[in-house]
């Protein structure tokens, strides 16, 4: 039988790192559920997670990165209101110089947009310490988000381990109408599958409709695949890919990549692009999706265009064309964040930037900015429309804000009108009637022909002056690592003991995100290299008393619902609980990256064999988990709630490698034992 795109790449990158190869099917592909070690060609980090990843890499004692290419990006913590962020940037730059990484300077752009432009290669493997690393799947790369420690190991030449996923295919037919976009495709698949519907799966996009989508549009879709919980998402590498790489001056990086005609998928989902309408994700989850027409008329206070999801040159040219000759509504604040220096410069050279500025929009730096809560927070109780990928409660920096996710076209239409607006409603040329049959008031703004003038260039402006290449090895040896006072030692896990007795210090519900566990934002992000300081914000969104109570308890256990740890790849959501004494997390189910981060940190993740048992235990109970060492081998342990006098079966379905990592006290001591 034939292979999918992802199966081909995995098959070509499988390695035996000491644990032996997984069970293979007749096509030489790992069976679903098997532990697979993959050789990693490229890595990326960003500054919110990078400092910790490089501290971890440094402890390994490896003199130089061993990947084909590794890049350190500065794109998250660019708001320098104190010394902390600047110090971290200086530290990362010195690490890049000493250990052989490319360094993308502040202002050069968002890691995923820049990587797509300048470094991504079809058929290669990439992991990054950012959950939206699958953006590079838009160019045919097997790109996955991972915890910083996993990235550090890959930089040292180690394999990256995944549980072999199932293969889903989204079959696209037709062609998008004007003002209906790739973002609407992303929101539609979230509506179909939900934020946990992609867990354990790789999503391949195929069908005749793929040929109608440019690489930037494909990258929007693979970027949003992270919100499905999928291992990654991937498109074929075809003529559109070839044209994009040639326009970037990287035509030699192209190689065609497609699934076999007889490839087998575990599920196929059909989407007709021509029938789609503008979609919107309502507060406070990316899968709370409805048609824009269903919430049209809602007053809007703020609109933000940008992030790694929708900040390409194509997106920005559409925004400029729609704003040309118009002024945004007086009650709306509009921000524009180009995704890279390349995008910003080309907007300027093409005259489009002038159209954006003239409209009254505010131009922000080429960075993640508002998406990560780094500035431009909404007013209290405000409604903010964002072209971003996440609208978790409080992520914007305003706890009571209502954040919606939309396409750039819907964002601009709404900024012009002052309320949520279906952009198709601004293209009506005939008389329209409401349900009662009376004539409906026509909009006072028309966007009918605004996109017709957009022409994408045959060649992008190439200027890599803000990317500092690695130093020669002989020069790198003399580089001094520059550390600021905010950089503290990270916590170390302890080998798992046979029994844990601890208080249940926190019980939370379903779909707890890493933003709940370890919030972002301009007040907290500067302390990503200072775990002790960071710890006082742990679970602030859920229970501000948790850090103090966890410290007082000494050792504790957390209980969660389904899809615990969804969202960002930030390993701080494991390291900070470790620092606070959390020994185990028991949940109905876990998100892929977070469960790996817990194991890497030395915290044991366990799941209820019967999900209904979640309702039998309560915060404040004294819990005992007994027979852990034997239980890890047989796959089940007993939880005893001493406060209630009940026993509950917990599953601990770990691979042999994961068991050894936990028994060692985490990934770093496990690696040390092997060396």
XYZ file of C-alpha atoms in Angstrom:
675
model
C 0.000 0.000 0.000
C 1.054 3.593 -0.538
C 2.292 6.073 2.036
C 1.150 9.489 3.180
C 3.495 12.483 3.029
C 4.200 12.308 6.762
C 4.795 8.549 6.688
C 7.389 9.012 3.945
C 9.289 11.643 5.924
C 9.123 9.663 9.167
C 10.303 6.499 7.409
C 13.292 8.390 5.979
C 14.184 9.918 9.356
C 13.754 6.987 11.745
C 16.807 6.199 13.867
C 17.717 3.670 16.531
C 18.942 5.689 19.498
C 19.523 2.657 21.692
C 15.983 1.491 22.359
C 15.628 -0.356 19.041
C 13.340 0.381 16.121
C 9.566 0.334 16.597
C 7.273 -2.360 15.228
C 6.850 -1.714 11.514
C 4.047 -2.581 9.141
C 4.587 -4.227 5.773
C 5.490 -0.850 4.225
C 8.274 -0.245 6.740
C 6.273 2.411 8.598
C 5.870 2.335 12.400
C 2.583 0.976 13.695
C 0.255 3.569 15.235
C 1.059 4.023 18.933
C 4.689 2.923 18.654
C 7.466 5.079 20.111
C 9.418 6.486 17.155
C 12.814 8.176 17.318
C 13.245 10.733 14.531
C 16.388 12.435 13.281
C 15.887 16.196 13.338
C 17.339 18.314 10.523
C 16.484 21.788 11.845
C 15.518 23.418 15.132
C 14.208 26.816 16.108
C 13.705 28.615 19.390
C 12.166 31.932 20.344
C 13.152 34.120 23.253
C 10.230 33.297 25.569
C 11.312 29.648 25.612
C 14.848 29.944 24.248
C 16.729 31.057 27.337
C 15.689 27.921 29.215
C 16.412 25.689 26.202
C 19.949 27.071 25.932
C 20.584 26.729 29.657
C 19.580 23.085 29.267
C 21.747 22.642 26.158
C 24.702 24.149 28.014
C 24.462 21.542 30.776
C 24.946 18.755 28.213
C 28.548 19.808 27.582
C 28.268 19.528 23.789
C 30.654 21.999 22.070
C 28.507 22.747 18.985
C 25.038 22.073 17.613
C 24.846 18.940 15.475
C 21.805 19.707 13.332
C 21.916 20.799 9.699
C 20.632 24.190 10.848
C 19.454 25.726 14.114
C 18.076 29.243 14.493
C 17.526 31.357 17.600
C 14.800 33.961 17.044
C 14.002 37.042 19.114
C 10.324 37.762 18.525
C 8.287 37.369 21.734
C 9.844 39.418 24.538
C 10.700 42.466 22.459
C 9.075 45.006 24.796
C 12.087 46.194 26.794
C 10.561 47.980 29.781
C 13.390 46.788 32.025
C 16.738 45.064 31.715
C 15.339 41.514 31.801
C 14.410 41.017 28.141
C 17.492 42.793 26.816
C 19.693 40.640 29.036
C 18.036 37.473 27.776
C 18.493 38.581 24.170
C 22.185 39.199 24.825
C 22.513 35.775 26.482
C 20.840 34.002 23.550
C 23.012 35.850 21.031
C 26.185 34.840 22.878
C 24.956 31.221 23.044
C 24.259 31.253 19.302
C 27.748 32.603 18.601
C 29.447 30.042 20.822
C 27.502 26.945 19.808
C 26.932 27.450 16.080
C 23.388 28.771 15.622
C 21.956 31.424 13.358
C 20.666 34.387 15.368
C 17.657 36.356 14.124
C 17.790 39.773 15.731
C 14.870 41.632 17.322
C 12.837 43.291 14.559
C 13.701 40.685 11.942
C 10.353 39.056 12.439
C 8.288 36.250 13.900
C 10.112 32.918 13.940
C 7.543 30.988 11.891
C 7.130 33.657 9.218
C 10.893 34.152 8.843
C 11.599 30.422 8.902
C 9.044 29.858 6.152
C 10.643 32.605 4.066
C 14.313 31.834 4.576
C 14.968 28.340 5.968
C 12.113 25.796 5.612
C 12.781 22.902 3.228
C 10.255 20.357 1.889
C 10.805 16.831 3.192
C 13.018 17.898 6.099
C 12.239 17.637 9.816
C 11.977 20.614 12.169
C 11.152 20.930 15.842
C 10.799 24.238 17.624
C 10.200 25.383 21.178
C 6.955 26.981 20.054
C 3.710 25.139 19.463
C 3.120 26.847 16.109
C 6.242 25.379 14.521
C 3.916 23.284 12.251
C 3.560 26.503 10.207
C 6.445 25.143 8.113
C 4.168 22.254 7.120
C 2.745 24.724 4.613
C 5.891 24.182 2.589
C 5.937 20.387 2.968
C 8.126 20.121 6.058
C 7.462 17.732 8.953
C 7.514 20.472 11.585
C 6.483 19.940 15.201
C 6.275 21.991 18.365
C 8.210 20.629 21.342
C 9.402 21.526 24.799
C 12.677 23.400 25.114
C 14.499 20.398 26.543
C 13.515 18.227 23.582
C 14.826 20.964 21.287
C 18.068 21.144 23.272
C 18.525 17.378 22.890
C 17.905 17.637 19.120
C 20.469 20.450 18.871
C 22.937 18.073 20.491
C 22.270 15.462 17.823
C 19.748 13.433 19.780
C 16.556 12.013 18.332
C 13.103 13.414 18.923
C 10.578 10.856 20.138
C 6.921 10.840 19.151
C 4.142 8.321 19.497
C 3.370 7.255 15.933
C 0.186 9.175 15.057
C -2.826 8.226 13.018
C -3.132 9.844 9.591
C -6.044 12.173 8.808
C -6.633 13.753 5.431
C -8.619 16.895 4.730
C -9.752 16.718 1.119
C -10.236 20.196 -0.374
C -12.358 20.839 -3.437
C -13.382 24.028 -5.198
C -11.881 27.484 -4.749
C -12.295 30.190 -2.114
C -14.446 33.177 -3.010
C -12.988 36.684 -2.540
C -13.093 37.709 1.142
C -13.277 34.054 2.220
C -9.839 32.933 3.328
C -7.446 30.279 4.539
C -8.203 31.458 8.076
C -11.829 30.528 7.504
C -10.664 27.066 6.405
C -8.728 26.791 9.686
C -11.731 27.829 11.728
C -13.967 25.415 9.842
C -11.731 22.429 10.660
C -11.671 23.563 14.293
C -15.452 23.655 14.236
C -15.479 20.095 12.899
C -12.792 18.534 15.107
C -12.530 20.793 18.232
C -9.356 21.697 20.130
C -8.754 18.061 21.044
C -9.913 16.408 17.826
C -6.428 16.348 16.350
C -4.674 14.771 19.351
C -2.703 11.721 18.252
C -3.045 12.568 14.564
C -1.116 14.120 11.705
C -3.364 16.096 9.377
C -2.507 16.081 5.693
C -4.210 18.567 3.390
C -4.911 17.352 -0.125
C -7.380 17.318 -2.980
C -7.767 19.479 -6.071
C -8.492 22.555 -3.942
C -4.934 22.589 -2.604
C -3.652 23.853 -5.952
C -5.681 27.050 -5.505
C -3.890 27.929 -2.236
C -0.589 29.808 -2.077
C 2.143 28.848 0.398
C 1.246 31.717 2.791
C -2.365 30.515 2.793
C -1.254 26.946 3.433
C 0.971 28.149 6.272
C -2.013 29.851 7.914
C -3.814 26.504 7.908
C -0.895 24.455 9.263
C -0.238 27.141 11.885
C -3.786 26.786 13.213
C -3.421 23.000 13.240
C -1.693 23.464 16.582
C -5.076 24.466 18.034
C -6.473 21.063 17.059
C -3.897 19.353 19.278
C -2.489 17.594 16.204
C 1.085 16.303 16.131
C 1.487 18.419 13.012
C -0.199 19.389 9.740
C 1.351 19.171 6.304
C 0.729 20.112 2.665
C 2.313 18.581 -0.452
C 5.258 20.332 -2.068
C 4.084 21.219 -5.569
C 4.297 23.962 -8.179
C 3.045 26.595 -5.714
C 5.825 25.558 -3.322
C 8.368 25.714 -6.117
C 7.253 29.219 -7.104
C 7.402 30.435 -3.500
C 10.916 29.098 -2.934
C 12.092 30.528 -6.259
C 10.661 33.934 -5.295
C 12.671 33.701 -2.066
C 15.851 32.946 -4.037
C 15.852 29.400 -2.663
C 14.720 27.436 -5.688
C 17.392 24.793 -5.098
C 15.640 23.825 -1.830
C 12.581 22.556 -3.683
C 11.793 18.923 -4.151
C 8.351 17.582 -5.032
C 6.537 15.762 -2.259
C 3.146 14.073 -2.414
C 1.285 11.165 -0.892
C 0.836 7.994 -2.902
C -2.493 7.587 -4.675
C -3.245 4.443 -2.661
C -2.217 5.909 0.711
C -4.481 4.845 3.566
C -5.919 7.363 6.025
C -7.648 6.763 9.334
C -10.156 9.489 8.553
C -10.969 11.669 5.557
C -12.764 15.004 5.927
C -14.163 16.797 2.883
C -14.330 20.592 2.687
C -15.696 22.470 -0.327
C -13.799 25.757 -0.414
C -16.388 27.376 -2.653
C -19.166 26.854 -0.097
C -17.315 28.342 2.884
C -18.354 31.621 4.493
C -16.324 33.955 6.725
C -15.999 32.272 10.129
C -15.243 33.547 13.638
C -14.051 31.903 16.864
C -15.926 33.396 19.810
C -14.543 33.746 23.352
C -12.742 31.941 24.888
C -11.624 29.021 22.696
C -10.404 28.625 19.098
C -13.047 25.947 18.485
C -16.003 28.085 19.595
C -16.634 28.738 15.916
C -19.698 30.159 14.170
C -20.321 32.035 10.934
C -19.492 35.740 11.117
C -23.041 36.464 10.017
C -24.343 34.921 13.262
C -22.605 37.516 15.474
C -22.551 40.437 13.042
C -23.428 43.760 14.630
C -21.513 43.181 17.888
C -19.728 46.413 18.872
C -15.943 46.218 18.432
C -13.383 48.166 20.471
C -10.115 46.854 19.084
C -8.823 45.025 16.019
C -5.373 43.410 15.700
C -3.913 42.096 12.454
C -0.734 40.020 12.499
C 0.808 37.129 14.471
C 2.451 34.066 12.950
C -0.962 33.083 11.565
C -1.798 36.072 9.365
C 1.150 38.412 8.876
C 2.463 37.399 5.455
C 2.928 39.835 2.583
C -0.231 38.442 0.968
C -2.274 39.118 4.113
C -0.855 42.611 4.492
C -1.457 43.545 0.861
C -5.109 42.551 1.267
C -5.348 44.683 4.410
C -3.776 47.663 2.634
C -6.074 47.280 -0.381
C -9.186 47.193 1.808
C -8.038 50.250 3.804
C -6.991 52.301 0.778
C -8.728 55.650 0.781
C -10.711 54.825 3.930
C -10.493 55.681 7.632
C -11.128 53.220 10.422
C -14.135 53.802 12.638
C -13.550 56.428 15.314
C -14.460 53.971 18.088
C -11.943 51.296 17.004
C -8.208 50.984 17.639
C -6.484 49.008 14.867
C -2.968 47.546 15.122
C -0.953 46.044 12.272
C 2.021 43.741 12.961
C 3.883 42.676 9.796
C 5.354 39.200 10.196
C 8.892 39.977 9.126
C 11.278 42.700 8.097
C 10.897 41.413 4.551
C 7.134 41.931 4.681
C 7.435 45.410 6.226
C 10.054 46.557 3.738
C 8.090 45.312 0.745
C 4.912 46.961 2.024
C 6.869 50.199 2.172
C 8.474 49.791 -1.258
C 5.121 48.913 -2.861
C 3.323 51.909 -1.300
C 0.906 49.696 0.643
C 2.286 50.774 4.011
C 1.229 54.335 3.264
C -2.358 53.185 2.682
C -2.353 51.391 6.051
C -0.928 54.370 7.936
C -3.338 56.808 6.268
C -6.301 54.779 7.511
C -5.443 55.520 11.143
C -3.976 52.098 11.938
C -1.100 51.810 14.395
C 1.987 50.024 13.059
C 3.623 47.694 15.575
C 6.974 45.935 15.501
C 7.556 42.778 13.439
C 6.958 40.509 16.426
C 4.345 38.393 18.175
C 3.270 41.417 20.219
C -0.407 41.393 21.225
C -0.800 37.684 20.417
C 1.357 36.746 23.404
C -0.029 39.558 25.561
C 3.035 41.718 24.938
C 1.317 45.094 24.692
C -1.806 46.411 22.956
C -4.174 44.876 25.493
C -7.898 45.682 25.057
C -9.829 48.036 27.308
C -11.625 46.515 30.294
C -14.546 44.413 29.132
C -13.601 45.247 25.555
C -14.281 43.295 22.385
C -11.120 42.581 20.404
C -11.055 40.981 16.943
C -7.709 39.360 16.227
C -6.254 37.478 13.277
C -4.294 35.376 15.754
C -4.514 31.686 16.662
C -5.593 31.783 20.328
C -8.263 33.616 22.273
C -7.831 32.024 25.701
C -9.270 33.974 28.603
C -6.813 36.589 29.866
C -4.169 35.864 27.190
C -4.604 39.356 25.732
C -3.520 40.932 29.012
C -7.058 42.022 29.927
C -8.804 39.415 32.059
C -12.371 40.391 31.191
C -11.823 41.090 27.485
C -13.822 39.173 24.874
C -11.419 38.097 22.144
C -12.577 36.759 18.776
C -10.448 35.134 16.058
C -11.071 36.174 12.443
C -9.441 36.537 9.051
C -7.680 39.780 8.044
C -10.579 40.541 5.678
C -13.173 40.221 8.446
C -10.905 42.178 10.792
C -10.577 45.127 8.418
C -14.269 45.166 7.495
C -15.125 45.304 11.202
C -12.533 48.011 11.919
C -14.071 50.168 9.211
C -17.659 49.674 10.357
C -17.111 49.654 14.142
C -18.905 46.343 14.690
C -18.399 42.709 13.687
C -18.993 42.716 9.952
C -19.145 39.990 7.352
C -16.870 41.368 4.589
C -19.229 39.885 1.997
C -21.867 42.356 3.222
C -19.633 45.203 2.037
C -19.580 43.767 -1.470
C -23.321 43.880 -2.114
C -24.205 45.794 -5.251
C -27.825 44.751 -5.559
C -30.699 45.753 -3.282
C -30.845 43.350 -0.322
C -33.903 42.446 1.698
C -34.215 41.305 5.265
C -36.333 38.354 6.431
C -39.522 40.436 6.604
C -39.135 41.393 2.961
C -38.344 45.062 3.480
C -35.270 46.636 1.992
C -32.192 46.344 4.207
C -30.018 49.387 4.730
C -26.955 49.193 2.519
C -23.513 49.575 4.093
C -21.891 52.954 3.594
C -18.561 51.348 2.700
C -17.935 49.188 -0.352
C -15.076 46.685 -0.676
C -16.330 45.184 -3.935
C -13.217 45.684 -6.056
C -10.621 46.286 -3.351
C -8.771 42.972 -3.777
C -8.678 42.982 -7.576
C -5.561 45.181 -7.710
C -3.368 42.857 -5.613
C -0.455 41.378 -7.528
C 2.079 39.237 -5.708
C 5.683 39.892 -6.807
C 7.667 37.299 -8.729
C 10.585 37.841 -6.373
C 10.677 38.870 -2.731
C 13.139 41.427 -1.393
C 15.923 39.380 0.154
C 17.902 40.975 2.970
C 19.310 38.629 5.598
C 21.404 41.300 7.294
C 19.423 40.850 10.522
C 20.308 37.155 10.652
C 23.758 36.647 12.138
C 25.333 33.420 10.839
C 27.294 31.023 13.082
C 30.899 31.826 13.857
C 33.611 29.451 12.672
C 34.285 26.832 15.343
C 37.776 28.132 16.132
C 36.413 31.638 16.823
C 33.378 30.387 18.705
C 35.522 28.726 21.362
C 36.575 32.151 22.678
C 33.046 33.586 22.951
C 31.992 34.566 26.472
C 28.440 33.669 27.520
C 26.769 36.849 28.800
C 24.331 36.299 31.672
C 22.145 38.896 33.329
C 21.068 38.745 36.988
C 17.567 37.608 36.009
C 18.846 34.260 34.714
C 18.434 31.699 37.478
C 19.085 27.976 37.655
C 16.204 25.811 36.528
C 14.696 23.197 38.892
C 15.806 19.571 38.675
C 13.460 16.613 38.991
C 13.919 13.778 41.457
C 13.792 10.076 40.575
C 10.239 8.786 40.930
C 9.697 6.990 44.218
C 7.467 3.960 44.707
C 4.879 5.950 46.654
C 3.669 9.543 46.661
C 1.581 10.910 49.521
C 0.508 14.487 48.965
C -2.330 16.947 49.131
C -4.520 17.555 46.119
C -3.663 21.240 45.997
C -5.578 22.110 42.828
C -8.429 20.575 40.842
C -9.239 22.119 37.462
C -11.584 21.342 34.576
C -11.357 20.444 30.885
C -9.148 22.130 28.275
C -6.781 23.735 30.775
C -4.200 25.532 28.666
C -0.581 26.285 29.342
C -1.751 29.908 29.568
C -3.804 28.849 32.604
C -0.842 27.011 34.123
C 1.846 29.571 33.320
C 0.426 32.822 31.929
C 2.181 34.990 29.351
C 1.930 38.769 29.001
C 4.223 41.749 29.349
C 4.390 41.549 33.148
C 5.336 37.867 33.302
C 7.234 36.991 30.112
C 10.401 38.879 31.123
C 10.872 36.336 33.927
C 10.922 33.230 31.742
C 14.548 32.656 32.792
C 13.735 33.137 36.485
C 11.637 30.190 37.677
C 11.481 31.276 41.348
C 9.964 34.654 40.412
C 7.755 33.094 37.750
C 6.308 30.630 40.239
C 4.183 33.261 41.982
C 2.012 33.529 38.835
C 1.411 29.777 38.403
C -2.305 29.060 37.805
C -3.054 32.729 38.486
C -5.988 32.580 36.062
C -7.556 29.634 37.930
C -6.566 30.207 41.561
C -4.188 32.966 42.651
C -3.654 31.215 46.011
C -2.166 28.089 44.412
C 1.547 29.033 44.561
C 1.420 29.870 48.243
C -0.583 26.755 49.094
C 1.668 24.490 47.005
C 4.794 25.813 48.716
C 3.210 25.282 52.117
C 2.243 21.718 51.221
C 5.785 20.836 50.148
C 4.657 18.006 47.873
C 1.382 18.111 46.002
C -0.766 16.589 43.277
C -2.870 18.369 40.632
C -6.034 16.896 39.110
C -7.347 18.022 35.732
C -10.021 17.162 33.172
C -9.741 16.361 29.466
C -7.001 17.775 27.225
C -4.956 19.091 30.157
C -2.062 21.296 29.008
C -3.324 22.253 25.544
C -1.894 25.293 23.788
C 1.661 26.553 23.947
C 4.724 24.297 24.062
C 6.133 26.291 26.977
C 7.957 23.878 29.287
C 7.616 26.466 32.054
C 4.145 24.976 32.553
C 5.981 21.879 33.822
C 9.107 23.445 35.350
C 7.214 25.921 37.542
C 4.906 23.268 39.065
C 8.039 21.154 39.620
C 9.619 24.060 41.499
C 6.438 24.360 43.597
C 6.620 20.698 44.616
C 4.101 19.097 42.250
C 4.948 15.400 42.033
C 2.137 14.111 39.838
C -0.699 15.334 37.626
C -3.800 13.160 37.252
C -6.140 14.004 34.368
C -8.758 12.543 32.079
C -6.377 13.130 29.152
C -3.324 15.230 28.261
C -2.176 17.362 25.338
C 0.766 15.870 23.440
C 3.511 18.415 24.090
C 2.607 19.050 27.712
C 2.644 15.393 28.730
C 6.134 15.128 27.207
C 7.228 18.228 29.131
C 5.922 16.766 32.409
C 7.886 13.557 31.846
C 11.000 15.497 30.826
C 10.739 17.478 34.076
C 10.257 14.376 36.220
C 6.554 14.904 37.045
C 4.501 11.742 36.571
C 1.375 12.186 34.380
C -1.423 9.713 35.114
C -4.898 9.301 33.653
C -8.157 8.056 35.138
C -8.998 4.599 33.807
C -12.622 5.570 34.434
C -13.076 9.289 33.650
C -16.068 9.412 36.028
C -13.635 8.949 38.939
C -12.619 12.569 38.386
C -15.818 13.536 40.216
C -15.012 11.430 43.302
C -12.020 13.392 44.600
C -11.769 17.001 45.707
C -9.261 19.761 46.274
C -7.756 19.476 49.735
C -8.005 15.665 49.880
C -4.951 13.682 50.950
C -3.960 11.331 48.137
C -1.611 8.347 48.062
C -0.341 6.843 44.809
C 1.214 3.483 45.655
C 3.225 0.862 43.789
C 4.415 3.341 41.188
C 7.582 1.546 40.038
C 5.831 -1.749 39.396
C 2.766 0.091 38.120
C 4.789 1.863 35.434
C 5.828 -1.554 34.117
C 2.318 -3.058 34.111
C 0.515 0.143 33.094
C -1.702 0.810 36.118
C -1.426 2.112 39.691
C -3.811 2.652 42.587
C -4.764 6.073 43.887
C -6.042 6.042 47.462
C -8.026 9.056 48.639
C -7.395 8.875 52.380
C -9.853 11.709 53.024
C -12.685 9.787 51.335
C -11.542 6.209 51.950
C -11.780 5.238 48.282
C -9.490 3.613 45.717
C -9.221 4.666 42.079
C -7.410 2.953 39.199
C -5.018 5.161 37.242
C -3.384 4.343 33.914
C 0.324 4.993 33.414
C 0.814 3.937 29.824
C 4.432 4.915 29.213
C 6.999 3.776 26.675
C 10.105 2.066 28.002
C 12.077 5.248 27.395
C 9.533 7.394 29.267
C 9.645 5.001 32.218
C 13.418 5.291 32.367
C 13.237 9.101 32.119
C 10.839 9.250 35.083
C 12.887 6.766 37.091
C 15.945 8.951 36.431
C 14.176 12.132 37.539
C 13.780 13.716 34.110
C 15.313 13.869 30.649
C 18.578 15.585 31.586
C 19.631 13.026 34.244
C 18.471 10.264 31.883
C 20.788 11.585 29.165
C 23.603 11.921 31.680
C 23.231 8.230 32.573
C 23.553 7.269 28.913
C 26.681 9.320 28.265
